[in-house]
Short mmCIF file of C-alpha atoms in Angstrom, two decimals:
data_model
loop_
_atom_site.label_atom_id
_atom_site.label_comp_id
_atom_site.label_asym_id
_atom_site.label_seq_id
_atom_site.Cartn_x
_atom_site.Cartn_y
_atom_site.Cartn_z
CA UNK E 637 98.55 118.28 119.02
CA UNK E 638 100.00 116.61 115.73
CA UNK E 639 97.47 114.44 113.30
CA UNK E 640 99.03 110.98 112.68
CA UNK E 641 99.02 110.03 109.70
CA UNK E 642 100.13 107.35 107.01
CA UNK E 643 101.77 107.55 103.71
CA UNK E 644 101.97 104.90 100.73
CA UNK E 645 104.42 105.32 97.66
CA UNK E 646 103.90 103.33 94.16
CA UNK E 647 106.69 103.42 92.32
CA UNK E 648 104.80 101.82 89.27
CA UNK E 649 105.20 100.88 85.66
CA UNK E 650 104.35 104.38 84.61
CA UNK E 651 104.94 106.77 87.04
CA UNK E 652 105.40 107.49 91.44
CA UNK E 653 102.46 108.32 93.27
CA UNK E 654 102.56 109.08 97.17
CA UNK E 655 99.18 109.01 99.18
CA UNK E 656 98.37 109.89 102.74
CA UNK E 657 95.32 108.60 104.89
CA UNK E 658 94.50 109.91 108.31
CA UNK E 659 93.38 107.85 111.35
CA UNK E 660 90.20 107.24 109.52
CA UNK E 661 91.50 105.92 106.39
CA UNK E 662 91.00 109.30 104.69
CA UNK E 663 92.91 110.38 102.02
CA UNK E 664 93.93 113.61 102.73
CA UNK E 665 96.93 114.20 100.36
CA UNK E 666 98.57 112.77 97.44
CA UNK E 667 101.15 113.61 94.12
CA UNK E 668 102.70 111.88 91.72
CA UNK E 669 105.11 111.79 88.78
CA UNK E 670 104.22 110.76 85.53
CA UNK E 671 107.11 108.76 83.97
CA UNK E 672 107.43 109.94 80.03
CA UNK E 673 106.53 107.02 77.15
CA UNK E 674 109.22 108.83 75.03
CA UNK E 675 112.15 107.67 76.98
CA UNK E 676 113.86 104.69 79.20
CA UNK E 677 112.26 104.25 82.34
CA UNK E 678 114.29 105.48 85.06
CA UNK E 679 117.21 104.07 86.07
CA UNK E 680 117.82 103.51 89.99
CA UNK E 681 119.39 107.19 90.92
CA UNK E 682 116.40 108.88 88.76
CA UNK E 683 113.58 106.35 90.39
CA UNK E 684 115.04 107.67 94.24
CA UNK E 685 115.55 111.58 92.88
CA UNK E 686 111.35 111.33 91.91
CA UNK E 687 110.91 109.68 95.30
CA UNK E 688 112.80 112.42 97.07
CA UNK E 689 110.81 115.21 95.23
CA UNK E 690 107.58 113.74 96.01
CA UNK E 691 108.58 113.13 99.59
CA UNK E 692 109.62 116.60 100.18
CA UNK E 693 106.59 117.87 98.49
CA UNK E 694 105.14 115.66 101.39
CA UNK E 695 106.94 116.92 103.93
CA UNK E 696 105.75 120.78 103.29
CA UNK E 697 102.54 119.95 103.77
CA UNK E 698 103.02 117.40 106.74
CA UNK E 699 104.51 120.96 108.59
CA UNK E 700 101.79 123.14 107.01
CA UNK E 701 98.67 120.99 108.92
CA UNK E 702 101.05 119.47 111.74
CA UNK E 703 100.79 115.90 110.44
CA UNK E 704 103.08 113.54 112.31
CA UNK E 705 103.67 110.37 109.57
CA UNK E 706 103.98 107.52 111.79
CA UNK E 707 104.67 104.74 108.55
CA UNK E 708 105.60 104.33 104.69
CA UNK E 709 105.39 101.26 103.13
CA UNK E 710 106.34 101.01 99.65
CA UNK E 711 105.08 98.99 96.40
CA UNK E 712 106.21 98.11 93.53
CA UNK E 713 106.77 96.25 90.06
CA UNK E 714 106.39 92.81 91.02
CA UNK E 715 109.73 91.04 89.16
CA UNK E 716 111.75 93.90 88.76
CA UNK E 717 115.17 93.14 90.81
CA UNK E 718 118.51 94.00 91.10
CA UNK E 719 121.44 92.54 92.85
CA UNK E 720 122.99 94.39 96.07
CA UNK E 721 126.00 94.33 98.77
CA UNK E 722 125.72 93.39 101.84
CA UNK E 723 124.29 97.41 102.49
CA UNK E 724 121.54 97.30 100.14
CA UNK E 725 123.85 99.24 97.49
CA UNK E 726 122.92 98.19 94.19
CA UNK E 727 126.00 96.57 92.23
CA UNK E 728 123.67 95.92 88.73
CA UNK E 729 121.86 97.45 86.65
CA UNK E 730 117.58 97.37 87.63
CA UNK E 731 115.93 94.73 85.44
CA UNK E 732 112.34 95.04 84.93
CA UNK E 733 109.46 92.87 85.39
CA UNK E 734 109.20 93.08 81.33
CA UNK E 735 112.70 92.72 80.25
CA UNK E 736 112.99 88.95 78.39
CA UNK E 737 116.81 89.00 78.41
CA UNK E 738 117.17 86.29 81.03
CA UNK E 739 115.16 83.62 78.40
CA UNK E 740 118.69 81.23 79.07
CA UNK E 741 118.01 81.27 82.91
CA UNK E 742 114.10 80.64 82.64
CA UNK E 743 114.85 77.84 80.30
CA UNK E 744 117.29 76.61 83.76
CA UNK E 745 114.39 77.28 86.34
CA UNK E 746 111.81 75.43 84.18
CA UNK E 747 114.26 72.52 84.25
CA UNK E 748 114.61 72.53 88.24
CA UNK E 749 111.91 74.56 89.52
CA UNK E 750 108.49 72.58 90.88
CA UNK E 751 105.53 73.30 88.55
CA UNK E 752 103.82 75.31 90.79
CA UNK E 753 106.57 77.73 91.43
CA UNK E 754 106.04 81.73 91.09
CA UNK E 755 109.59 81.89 89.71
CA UNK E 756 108.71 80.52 86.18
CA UNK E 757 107.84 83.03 82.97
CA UNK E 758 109.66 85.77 81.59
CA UNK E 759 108.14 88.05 84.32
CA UNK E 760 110.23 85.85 87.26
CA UNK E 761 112.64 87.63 89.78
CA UNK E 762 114.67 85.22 90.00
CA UNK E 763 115.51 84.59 85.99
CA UNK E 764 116.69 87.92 86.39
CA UNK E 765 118.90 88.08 89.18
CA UNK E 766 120.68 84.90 87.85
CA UNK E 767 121.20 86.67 84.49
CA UNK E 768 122.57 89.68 86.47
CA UNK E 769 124.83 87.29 88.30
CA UNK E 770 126.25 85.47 85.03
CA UNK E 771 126.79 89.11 83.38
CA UNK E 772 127.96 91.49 85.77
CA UNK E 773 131.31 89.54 87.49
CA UNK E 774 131.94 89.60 91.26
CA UNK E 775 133.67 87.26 93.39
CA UNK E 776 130.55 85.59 94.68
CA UNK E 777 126.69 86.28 94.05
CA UNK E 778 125.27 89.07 95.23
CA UNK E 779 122.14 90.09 96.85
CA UNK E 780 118.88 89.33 95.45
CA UNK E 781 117.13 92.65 95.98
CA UNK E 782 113.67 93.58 94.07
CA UNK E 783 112.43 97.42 93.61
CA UNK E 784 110.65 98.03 96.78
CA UNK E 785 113.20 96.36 98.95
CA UNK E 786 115.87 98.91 97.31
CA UNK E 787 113.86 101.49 97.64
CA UNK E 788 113.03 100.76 101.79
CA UNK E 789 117.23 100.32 102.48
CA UNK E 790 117.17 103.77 100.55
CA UNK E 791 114.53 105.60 103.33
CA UNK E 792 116.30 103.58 106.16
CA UNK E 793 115.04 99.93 106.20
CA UNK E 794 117.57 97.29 107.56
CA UNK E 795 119.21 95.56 103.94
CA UNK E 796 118.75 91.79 103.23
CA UNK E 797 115.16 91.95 103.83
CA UNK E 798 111.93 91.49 101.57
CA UNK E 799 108.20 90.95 101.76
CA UNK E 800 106.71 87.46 101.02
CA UNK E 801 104.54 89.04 98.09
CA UNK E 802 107.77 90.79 96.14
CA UNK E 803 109.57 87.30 96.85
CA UNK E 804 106.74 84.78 95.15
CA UNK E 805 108.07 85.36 91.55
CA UNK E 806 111.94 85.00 93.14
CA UNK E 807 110.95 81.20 93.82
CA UNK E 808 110.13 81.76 97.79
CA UNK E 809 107.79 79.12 98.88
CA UNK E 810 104.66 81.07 100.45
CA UNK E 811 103.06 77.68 101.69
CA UNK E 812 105.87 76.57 103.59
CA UNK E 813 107.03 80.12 104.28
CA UNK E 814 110.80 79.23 103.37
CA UNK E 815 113.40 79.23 100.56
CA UNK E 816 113.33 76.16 98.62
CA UNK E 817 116.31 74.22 98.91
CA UNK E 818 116.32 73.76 94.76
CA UNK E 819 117.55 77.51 94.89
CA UNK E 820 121.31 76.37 96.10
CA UNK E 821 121.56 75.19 92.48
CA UNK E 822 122.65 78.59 91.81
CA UNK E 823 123.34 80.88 94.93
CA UNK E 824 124.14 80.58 98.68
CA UNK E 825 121.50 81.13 101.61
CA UNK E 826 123.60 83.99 102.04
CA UNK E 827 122.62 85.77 99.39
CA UNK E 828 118.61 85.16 99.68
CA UNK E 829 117.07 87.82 101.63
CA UNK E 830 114.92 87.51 104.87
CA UNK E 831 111.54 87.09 104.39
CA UNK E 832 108.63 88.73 106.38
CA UNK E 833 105.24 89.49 105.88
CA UNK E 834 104.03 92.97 104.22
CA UNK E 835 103.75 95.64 106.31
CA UNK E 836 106.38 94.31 109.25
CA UNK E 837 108.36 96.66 110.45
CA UNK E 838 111.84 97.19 109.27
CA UNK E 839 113.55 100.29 110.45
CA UNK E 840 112.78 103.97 110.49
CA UNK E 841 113.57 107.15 108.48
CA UNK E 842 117.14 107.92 107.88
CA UNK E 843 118.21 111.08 109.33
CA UNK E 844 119.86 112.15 106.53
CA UNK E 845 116.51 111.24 104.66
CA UNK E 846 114.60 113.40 107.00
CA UNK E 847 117.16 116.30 106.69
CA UNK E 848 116.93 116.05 102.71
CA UNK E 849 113.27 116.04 102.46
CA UNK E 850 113.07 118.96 105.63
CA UNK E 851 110.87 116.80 107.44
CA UNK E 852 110.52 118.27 111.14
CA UNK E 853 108.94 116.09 113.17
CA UNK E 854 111.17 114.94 115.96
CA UNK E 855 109.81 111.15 115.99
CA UNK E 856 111.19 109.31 112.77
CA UNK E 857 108.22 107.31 110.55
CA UNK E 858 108.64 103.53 110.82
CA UNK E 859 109.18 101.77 107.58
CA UNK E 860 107.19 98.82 106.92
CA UNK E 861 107.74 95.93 104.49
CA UNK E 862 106.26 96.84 101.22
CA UNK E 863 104.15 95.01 98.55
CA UNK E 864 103.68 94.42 94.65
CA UNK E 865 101.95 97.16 92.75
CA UNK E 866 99.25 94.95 91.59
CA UNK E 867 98.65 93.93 95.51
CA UNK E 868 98.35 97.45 96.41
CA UNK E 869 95.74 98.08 94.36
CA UNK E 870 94.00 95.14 95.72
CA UNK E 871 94.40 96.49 99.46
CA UNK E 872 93.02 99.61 98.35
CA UNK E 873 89.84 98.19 97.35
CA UNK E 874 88.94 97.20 101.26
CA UNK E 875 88.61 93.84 100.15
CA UNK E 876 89.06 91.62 103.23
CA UNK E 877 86.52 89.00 103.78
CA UNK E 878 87.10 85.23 103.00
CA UNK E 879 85.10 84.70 99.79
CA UNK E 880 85.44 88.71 98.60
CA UNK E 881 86.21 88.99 94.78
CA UNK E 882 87.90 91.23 92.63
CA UNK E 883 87.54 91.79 89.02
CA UNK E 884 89.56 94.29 87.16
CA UNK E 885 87.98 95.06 83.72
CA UNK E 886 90.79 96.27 81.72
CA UNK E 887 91.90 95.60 78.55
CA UNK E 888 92.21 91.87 80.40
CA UNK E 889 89.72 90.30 82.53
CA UNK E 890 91.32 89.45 85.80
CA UNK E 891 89.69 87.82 88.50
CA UNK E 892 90.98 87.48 91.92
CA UNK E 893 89.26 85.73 95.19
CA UNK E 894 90.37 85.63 98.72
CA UNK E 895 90.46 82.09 99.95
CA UNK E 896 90.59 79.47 102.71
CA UNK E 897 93.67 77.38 100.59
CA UNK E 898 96.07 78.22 97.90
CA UNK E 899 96.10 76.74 94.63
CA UNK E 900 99.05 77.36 91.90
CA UNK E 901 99.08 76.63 87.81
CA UNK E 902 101.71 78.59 86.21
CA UNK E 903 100.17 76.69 82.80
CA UNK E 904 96.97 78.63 83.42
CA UNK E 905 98.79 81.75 85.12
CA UNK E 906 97.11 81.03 88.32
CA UNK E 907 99.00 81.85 91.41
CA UNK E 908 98.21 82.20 94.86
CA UNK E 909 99.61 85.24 97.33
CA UNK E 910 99.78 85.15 101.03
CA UNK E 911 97.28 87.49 102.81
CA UNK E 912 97.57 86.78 106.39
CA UNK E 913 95.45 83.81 107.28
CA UNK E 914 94.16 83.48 103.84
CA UNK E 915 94.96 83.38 100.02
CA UNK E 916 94.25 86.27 97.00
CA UNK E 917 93.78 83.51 94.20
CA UNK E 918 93.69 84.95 90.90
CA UNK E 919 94.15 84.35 87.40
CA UNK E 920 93.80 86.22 83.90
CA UNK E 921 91.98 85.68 80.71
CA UNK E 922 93.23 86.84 77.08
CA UNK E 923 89.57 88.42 76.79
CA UNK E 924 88.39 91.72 78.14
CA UNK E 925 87.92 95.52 76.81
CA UNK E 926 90.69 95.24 74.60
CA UNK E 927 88.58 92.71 72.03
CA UNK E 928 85.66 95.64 72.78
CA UNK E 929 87.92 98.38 71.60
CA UNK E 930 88.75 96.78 68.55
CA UNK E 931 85.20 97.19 67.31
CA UNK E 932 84.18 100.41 69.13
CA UNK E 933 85.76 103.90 70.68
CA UNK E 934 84.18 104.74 74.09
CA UNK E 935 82.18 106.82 73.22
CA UNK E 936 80.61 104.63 71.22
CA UNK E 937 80.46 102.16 73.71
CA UNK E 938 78.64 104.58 76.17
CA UNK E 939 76.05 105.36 73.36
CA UNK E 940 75.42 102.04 72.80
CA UNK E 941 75.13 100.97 76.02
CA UNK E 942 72.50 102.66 77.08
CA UNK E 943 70.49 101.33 73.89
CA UNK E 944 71.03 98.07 75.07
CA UNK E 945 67.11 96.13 76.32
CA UNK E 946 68.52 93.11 79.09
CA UNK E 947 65.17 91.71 78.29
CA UNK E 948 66.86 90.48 74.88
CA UNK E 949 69.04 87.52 74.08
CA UNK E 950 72.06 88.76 72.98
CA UNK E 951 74.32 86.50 70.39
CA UNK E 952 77.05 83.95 72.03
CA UNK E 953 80.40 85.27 71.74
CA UNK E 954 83.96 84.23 73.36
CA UNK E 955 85.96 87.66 72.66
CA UNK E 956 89.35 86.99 72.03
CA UNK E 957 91.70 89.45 70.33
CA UNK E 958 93.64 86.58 68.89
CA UNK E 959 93.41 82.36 69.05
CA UNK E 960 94.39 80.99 72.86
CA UNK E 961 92.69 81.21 76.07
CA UNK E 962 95.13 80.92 79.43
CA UNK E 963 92.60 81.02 82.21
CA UNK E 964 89.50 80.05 83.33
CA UNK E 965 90.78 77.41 80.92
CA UNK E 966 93.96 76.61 79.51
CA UNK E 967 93.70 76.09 75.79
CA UNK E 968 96.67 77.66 73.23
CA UNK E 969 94.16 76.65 70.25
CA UNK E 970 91.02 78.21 71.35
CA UNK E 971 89.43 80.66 68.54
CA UNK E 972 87.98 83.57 68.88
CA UNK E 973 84.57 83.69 68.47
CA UNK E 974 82.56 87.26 67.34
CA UNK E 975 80.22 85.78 64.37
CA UNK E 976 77.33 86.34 63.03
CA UNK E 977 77.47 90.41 63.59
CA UNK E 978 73.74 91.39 64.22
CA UNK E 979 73.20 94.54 62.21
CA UNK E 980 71.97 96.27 65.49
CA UNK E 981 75.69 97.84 66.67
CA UNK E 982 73.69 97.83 70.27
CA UNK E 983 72.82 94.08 70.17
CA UNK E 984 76.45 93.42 69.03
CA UNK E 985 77.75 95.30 72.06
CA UNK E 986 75.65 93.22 73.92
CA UNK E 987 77.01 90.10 73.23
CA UNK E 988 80.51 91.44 73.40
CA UNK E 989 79.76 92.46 77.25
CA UNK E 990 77.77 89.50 78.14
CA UNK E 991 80.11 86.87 76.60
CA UNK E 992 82.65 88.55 78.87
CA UNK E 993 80.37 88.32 81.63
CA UNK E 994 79.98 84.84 80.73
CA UNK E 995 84.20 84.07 81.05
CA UNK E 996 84.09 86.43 84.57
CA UNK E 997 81.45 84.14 85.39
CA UNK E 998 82.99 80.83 84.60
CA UNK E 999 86.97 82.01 86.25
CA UNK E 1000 85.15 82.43 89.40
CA UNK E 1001 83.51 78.77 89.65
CA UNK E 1002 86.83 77.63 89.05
CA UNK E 1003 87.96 79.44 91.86
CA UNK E 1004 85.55 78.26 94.00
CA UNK E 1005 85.94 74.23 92.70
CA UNK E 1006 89.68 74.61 93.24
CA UNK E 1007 89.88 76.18 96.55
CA UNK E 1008 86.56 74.94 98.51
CA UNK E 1009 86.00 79.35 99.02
CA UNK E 1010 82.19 79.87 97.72
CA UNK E 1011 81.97 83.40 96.37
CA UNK E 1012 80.73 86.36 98.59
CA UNK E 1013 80.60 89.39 96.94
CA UNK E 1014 82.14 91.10 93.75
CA UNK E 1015 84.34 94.45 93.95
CA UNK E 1016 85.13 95.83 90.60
CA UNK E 1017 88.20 98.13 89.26
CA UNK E 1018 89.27 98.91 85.91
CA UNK E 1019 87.35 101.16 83.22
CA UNK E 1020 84.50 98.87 82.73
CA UNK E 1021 83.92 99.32 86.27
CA UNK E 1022 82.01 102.66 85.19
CA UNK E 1023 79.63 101.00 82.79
CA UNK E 1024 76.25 100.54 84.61
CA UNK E 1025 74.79 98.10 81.66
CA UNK E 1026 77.72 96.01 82.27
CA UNK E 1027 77.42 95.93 85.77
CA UNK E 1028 73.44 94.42 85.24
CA UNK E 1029 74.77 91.67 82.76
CA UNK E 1030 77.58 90.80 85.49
CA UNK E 1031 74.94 90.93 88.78
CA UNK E 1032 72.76 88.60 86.41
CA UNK E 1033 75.40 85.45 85.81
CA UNK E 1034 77.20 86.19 88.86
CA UNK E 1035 74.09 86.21 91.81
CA UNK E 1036 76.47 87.56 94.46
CA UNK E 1037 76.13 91.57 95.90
CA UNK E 1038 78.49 93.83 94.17
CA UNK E 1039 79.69 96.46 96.53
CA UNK E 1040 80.87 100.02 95.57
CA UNK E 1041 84.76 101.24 95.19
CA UNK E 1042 86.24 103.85 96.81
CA UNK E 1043 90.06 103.70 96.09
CA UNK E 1044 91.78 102.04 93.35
CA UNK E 1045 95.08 103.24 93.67
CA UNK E 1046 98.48 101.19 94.74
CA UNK E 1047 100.08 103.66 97.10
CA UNK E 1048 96.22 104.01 98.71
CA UNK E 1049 96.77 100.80 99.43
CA UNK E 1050 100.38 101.45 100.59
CA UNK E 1051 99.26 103.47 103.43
CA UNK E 1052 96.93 101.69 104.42
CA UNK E 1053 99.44 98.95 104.69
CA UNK E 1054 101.81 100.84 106.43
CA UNK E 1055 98.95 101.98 109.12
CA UNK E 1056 97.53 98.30 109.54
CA UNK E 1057 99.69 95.74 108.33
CA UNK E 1058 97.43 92.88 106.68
CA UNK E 1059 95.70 92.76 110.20
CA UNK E 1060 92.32 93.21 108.65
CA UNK E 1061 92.91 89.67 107.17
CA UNK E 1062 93.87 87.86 110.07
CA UNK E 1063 90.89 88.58 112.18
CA UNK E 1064 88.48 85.64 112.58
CA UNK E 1065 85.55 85.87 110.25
CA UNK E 1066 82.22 84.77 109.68
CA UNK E 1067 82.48 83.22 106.57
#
């Protein structure tokens, strides 16, 4: 008898990773590719030669402990499009999320677009397609396809389709659950992909797929509509509750909260993304590890750390790297502030992490004022999950239960998709 099993992929910003869970959400294989710093990320053919490795790689083992993959959902760079015919066939170069040639085209959508449309910034799909469309001639527009969508027609998804969480930044409406009509300013309906929610179904392995990776199970895997990498990584956290929060302490503070209602403010980079019945709100600050870094190595930081007495008051800091603040408030003027330096390094620290804490603090009432969702509990990712002191300063301003992480990872959350859908989040809960 076979073991099902499920399998993610994360084609990311630096490199493909492939996970596998069992029937118990165990993770019982993964590999991944490391994308090199020293040259141009890969272009289309490269980007489905690393998935083809890793899914062979897959495949040996899948015959080696008689696993039977029964789904593959896909995620990745939210923003990063292409344009397609009819068959899913690329007919453009890839853009990437961080490419800022299509500046002309987001000056256009900021003229038309509704303020609280995903499709405004540098990082928008859509900018992006219509720059591929003005530079790359064909008779009429073609396909708005983003990464993961290519990547699903590649395995053996139907073409013409995406997932509502890869489409927010392309200008689809995830209130209303449509295309805007505003879009016809530039392209046909025809050339707008169906919409459905992540982990639908949307075909099955190719044959010629299986044959090229040697996979020999006689049922093919379903493949599932994918996600964004950053969404992923949320899904792997098990976060799933109305009211469950996220913080990812990198080198920028991000908050994220799963609400009863949306809210949008592209001015404060808040957006709002469709989980089932309810909404991942979420925003960014300019602060986080990165202002910590400047003053300390880790280390350092560790040492410190654990000379730091909670029982003190620890100076009032608002660590910025450089002057403007985007979110929990919107202010292009607002200063840094680091002074006065105590002479104690581990009182210094202190106030670095705490005034932090403070801004974590603050993004989340906002949350809560703006979308009526009272906080529930805290899940942390990022490398200032690992710092215990931290952790103590956070429980202290924040008052809610902070609950351990297992799994970080995008294509974790990838299978995971592919095995459940976003079921978990349309349950009824006790909120």
């Amino acid at each position: 008898m076979s073991t099902p099993v499920w399998l993610g992929i994360d084609l990311g910003t630096s490199g493909c990773r492939i996970c596998v869970i069992d029937d118990e959400n165990k993770l019982v294989f993964q590999r991944q590719q490391t994308f090199s710093s020293h040259v141009p990320y890969p272009d289309p053919p490269q980007q489905w030669q690393i998935v083809l490795t890793l899914l062979r790689q897959t495949s040996q083992s899948a015959d080696k402990e008689n696993w039977q993959i029964r789904a593959i959902a896909i995620a990745a760079t939210s923003g990063t499009v292409m344009r397609g015919r009819p068959d899913g066939q690329p007919d453009s170069p890839m853009l990437r999320y961080d490419n800022a040639v299509a500046i002309d085209q987001v000056n256009e959508i900021k003229a038309i677009a509704p303020k609280h449309s995903g499709a405004h910034g540098i990082g928008s799909g859509l900018a992006k397609y219509l720059y591929l469309n003005q530079h790359y001639s064909s008779d009429k527009p073609g396909l708005l396809m983003h990464q993961a969508d290519w990547i699903a027609t590649q395995l053996g998804g139907q073409a013409g389709i995406t997932d509502y969480h890869n489409a927010l930044k392309s200008g689809f409406d995830p209130v209303a659950l449509c295309w805007p009509d505003w879009l016809s300013r530039w392209m046909p309906a025809t050339a707008l992909p169906r919409v459905v929610a992540p982990g639908s179904m949307i075909g099955s392995l190719s044959d010629t797929v299986a044959q090229h990776i040697q996979l020999k199970q006689d049922i093919r895997p379903a493949i599932v509509a994918g996600t964004t990498d950053s969404l992923a990584a949320f899904l792997a956290t098990g976060a799933n509750q109305c009211g469950d929060g996220v913080t990812s302490l990198g080198s920028t503070l991000v908050v994220k909260q799963l609400c009863n209602q949306p809210y949008f403010e592209p001015e404060s980079g808040i957006y709002s993304h469709k989980m089932g019945r309810y909404w991942l709100v979420g925003g960014a600050s300019n602060s986080g590890s990165a202002v910590i870094s400047q003053f300390f190595t880790d280390p350092q930081i560790k040492q410190l750390s654990e000379h730091i007495n909670l029982a003190q008051q620890p100076p009032w800091y608002y660590p910025l790297l450089t002057m403007g603040e985007r979110f929990p408030v919107a202010d292009p003027d607002k200063q840094p502030q680091l002074t006065p330096r105590p002479e104690q390094d581990s009182l210094f620290l202190h106030g670095l992490l705490a005034g932090i804490a403070n801004i974590e603090a603050i993004a989340y009432q906002r949350l809560q004022q703006l979308t009526a969702t009272p906080l529930q509990r805290i899940r942390t990712v990022g490398g200032g999950a690992a710092n215990a002191i931290w952790s103590k300063i956070r429980q202290q301003k924040l008052a809610v239960p902070f609950i351990a992480v297992a799994h970080t990872e995008a294509a974790y959350g990838c299978a995971l998709l592919a095995k459940e859908g976003l079921s978990s989040f349309e349950r009824e809960q006790d909120d």
